[in-house]
Amino acid sequence: MKKSGVIIGVLMLVMSGVAFTNKFDGKSMVIVLNDSLRILYAQDPKNWPAPWVDAGVNWEELGLLPRDSNLAKTLANPKVILGKTLFFDPRLSGSNQISCATCHEPDLSWGDGRTLSIGHDHLPGTRNTNSLLNIGLFKELFWDGRSKSLEDQAINPIATLHEMNQEPPALGYKLSKIEGYKPLFEAAYGDERINLDRIVDALATFQRTIRSRKSRFDEFIEGRYTRMTDLEIEGLHLFRTKARCINCHNGPLMSDQKYHNLGLTYYGRKYEDLGRYLVTEDPEDVGKFRTPSLRDVMRTRPWMHNGLFDEIEGILNMYIAGMPQPRPTEAQKSDPLFPKTDTLLKPLDINQHEKKALMAFLEAITTSPTRVERPILPK
């Protein structure tokens, strides 16, 4: 069989979604597969092979994040400048020692790198800190979706004992005693009045500017088709097909912004966390947590709501195994709160090479952090 005929045949297999598990002559097979996948993906995403998506899943193709075409002007907005100053100011906390940036450090891709957050009096939190990258694009916030806006979200960490431990109603009065804040508030709002509404509004305005940098994957989508390696393109294809990642990690954010139970509820045991159920009180939400974005994923470790995984291979191994699938005892069968692992999770036929390809793709969607200059705090 001539090489051209082999490529055409392989292309047909790829387009039909058939997994490549057979070999015909070793090294040349790999070359043909790499060439064929590059041909298929070096085009507009709307022409990519159909993904393997389960029935009933509303999905969106992977794509580019919206960009601010006038970012320099946005960052010079007085309200953004005020919000950034507040974000880095530890005086927003009761102890004057903890700022928003304590748990959302720009150099750590706007997370803190800890299993669980640490706050006031070094008290540990109960969940892993979410990165703030692209936070303005999410419809609901926190792992359990308890906040609908960044303005509402800001009050929670300010008030919580094991975070900033500051009485929100007293914060405006506290900051009004800092003379240097008055001109910043006047520039942002037209007068020097300082209150909680303006504080959280400015914080939210600044946080909406926190975006991922353009990744090599983004450049690939834009037409720079040499920006991804053969192994990374193979990982992209697996991500969209037999690895089943796109069922939950889709769209420009690589998140469906929905809630899923991954089998990590620890129901009835130490570390139990009932997730979204604590917000909705709907038994169907027991153990469900919001799908995180995979943008810059290799720099936002540790992963999961409880920071359980610090190595990407370990987390892939769990997904390949189908994640934990707890089975109720006889006594638990009548328990309406017994958690049910999402049916989208099932064992995967992924070999070691394919796992490496998936990890390579995750590197292609990860960028180095933006260097952020700390503001000079008002006196």
PDB file of C-alpha atoms in Angstrom, residues 57-65 130-131 133-135 137-143 212 217 239 244-260 289-297 319 344 361-362 365:
ATOM      1  CA  VAL A  57     -24.527  16.858  27.264  1.00  0.00           C
ATOM      2  CA  ASN A  58     -24.688  20.468  26.126  1.00  0.00           C
ATOM      3  CA  TRP A  59     -21.190  21.244  24.993  1.00  0.00           C
ATOM      4  CA  GLU A  60     -19.274  23.988  23.251  1.00  0.00           C
ATOM      5  CA  GLU A  61     -16.160  23.570  21.123  1.00  0.00           C
ATOM      6  CA  LEU A  62     -12.806  24.541  22.596  1.00  0.00           C
ATOM      7  CA  GLY A  63     -11.902  28.059  21.557  1.00  0.00           C
ATOM      8  CA  LEU A  64     -10.359  31.421  22.292  1.00  0.00           C
ATOM      9  CA  LEU A  65     -11.128  33.487  25.356  1.00  0.00           C
ATOM     10  CA  ASN A 130      -9.736  28.564  43.341  1.00  0.00           C
ATOM     11  CA  SER A 131      -7.529  30.457  40.911  1.00  0.00           C
ATOM     12  CA  LEU A 133      -7.831  33.479  36.319  1.00  0.00           C
ATOM     13  CA  ASN A 134     -10.759  34.379  34.048  1.00  0.00           C
ATOM     14  CA  ILE A 135     -13.008  34.631  37.100  1.00  0.00           C
ATOM     15  CA  LEU A 137     -16.308  34.831  32.855  1.00  0.00           C
ATOM     16  CA  PHE A 138     -17.903  32.450  35.373  1.00  0.00           C
ATOM     17  CA  LYS A 139     -21.637  32.619  35.998  1.00  0.00           C
ATOM     18  CA  GLU A 140     -21.436  31.295  39.566  1.00  0.00           C
ATOM     19  CA  LEU A 141     -18.561  31.416  42.032  1.00  0.00           C
ATOM     20  CA  PHE A 142     -16.927  29.239  44.668  1.00  0.00           C
ATOM     21  CA  TRP A 143     -16.710  25.458  44.400  1.00  0.00           C
ATOM     22  CA  SER A 212      -5.037  33.955  31.239  1.00  0.00           C
ATOM     23  CA  PHE A 217      -2.961  26.195  22.014  1.00  0.00           C
ATOM     24  CA  PHE A 239      -9.055  15.062  25.085  1.00  0.00           C
ATOM     25  CA  ARG A 244     -13.901  11.942  27.349  1.00  0.00           C
ATOM     26  CA  CYS A 245     -12.578  15.178  28.898  1.00  0.00           C
ATOM     27  CA  ILE A 246     -14.683  17.425  26.669  1.00  0.00           C
ATOM     28  CA  ASN A 247     -17.909  16.182  28.266  1.00  0.00           C
ATOM     29  CA  CYS A 248     -17.192  18.551  31.170  1.00  0.00           C
ATOM     30  CA  HIS A 249     -14.183  20.623  30.091  1.00  0.00           C
ATOM     31  CA  ASN A 250     -15.426  22.400  26.992  1.00  0.00           C
ATOM     32  CA  GLY A 251     -15.766  25.891  25.546  1.00  0.00           C
ATOM     33  CA  PRO A 252     -13.156  28.660  25.727  1.00  0.00           C
ATOM     34  CA  LEU A 253     -12.966  28.318  29.541  1.00  0.00           C
ATOM     35  CA  MET A 254     -12.575  24.533  29.297  1.00  0.00           C
ATOM     36  CA  SER A 255     -15.347  24.238  31.861  1.00  0.00           C
ATOM     37  CA  ASP A 256     -19.038  23.531  31.429  1.00  0.00           C
ATOM     38  CA  GLN A 257     -19.641  25.709  34.533  1.00  0.00           C
ATOM     39  CA  LYS A 258     -21.811  22.908  35.912  1.00  0.00           C
ATOM     40  CA  TYR A 259     -21.568  20.735  39.011  1.00  0.00           C
ATOM     41  CA  HIS A 260     -20.486  17.116  39.173  1.00  0.00           C
ATOM     42  CA  PHE A 289     -18.609  20.745  42.835  1.00  0.00           C
ATOM     43  CA  ARG A 290     -18.203  23.219  40.016  1.00  0.00           C
ATOM     44  CA  THR A 291     -16.079  22.106  37.067  1.00  0.00           C
ATOM     45  CA  PRO A 292     -12.856  24.143  37.257  1.00  0.00           C
ATOM     46  CA  SER A 293     -11.344  25.717  34.179  1.00  0.00           C
ATOM     47  CA  LEU A 294      -8.357  23.856  32.756  1.00  0.00           C
ATOM     48  CA  ARG A 295      -6.766  27.066  31.513  1.00  0.00           C
ATOM     49  CA  ASP A 296      -3.214  27.214  32.973  1.00  0.00           C
ATOM     50  CA  VAL A 297      -4.011  23.962  34.768  1.00  0.00           C
ATOM     51  CA  TYR A 319      -9.967   9.465  35.842  1.00  0.00           C
ATOM     52  CA  LEU A 344     -20.166  10.710  32.890  1.00  0.00           C
ATOM     53  CA  PHE A 361      -1.760  18.895  25.763  1.00  0.00           C
ATOM     54  CA  LEU A 362      -2.330  20.221  29.292  1.00  0.00           C
ATOM     55  CA  ILE A 365      -2.908  25.179  27.399  1.00  0.00           C
TER      56      ILE A 365
END
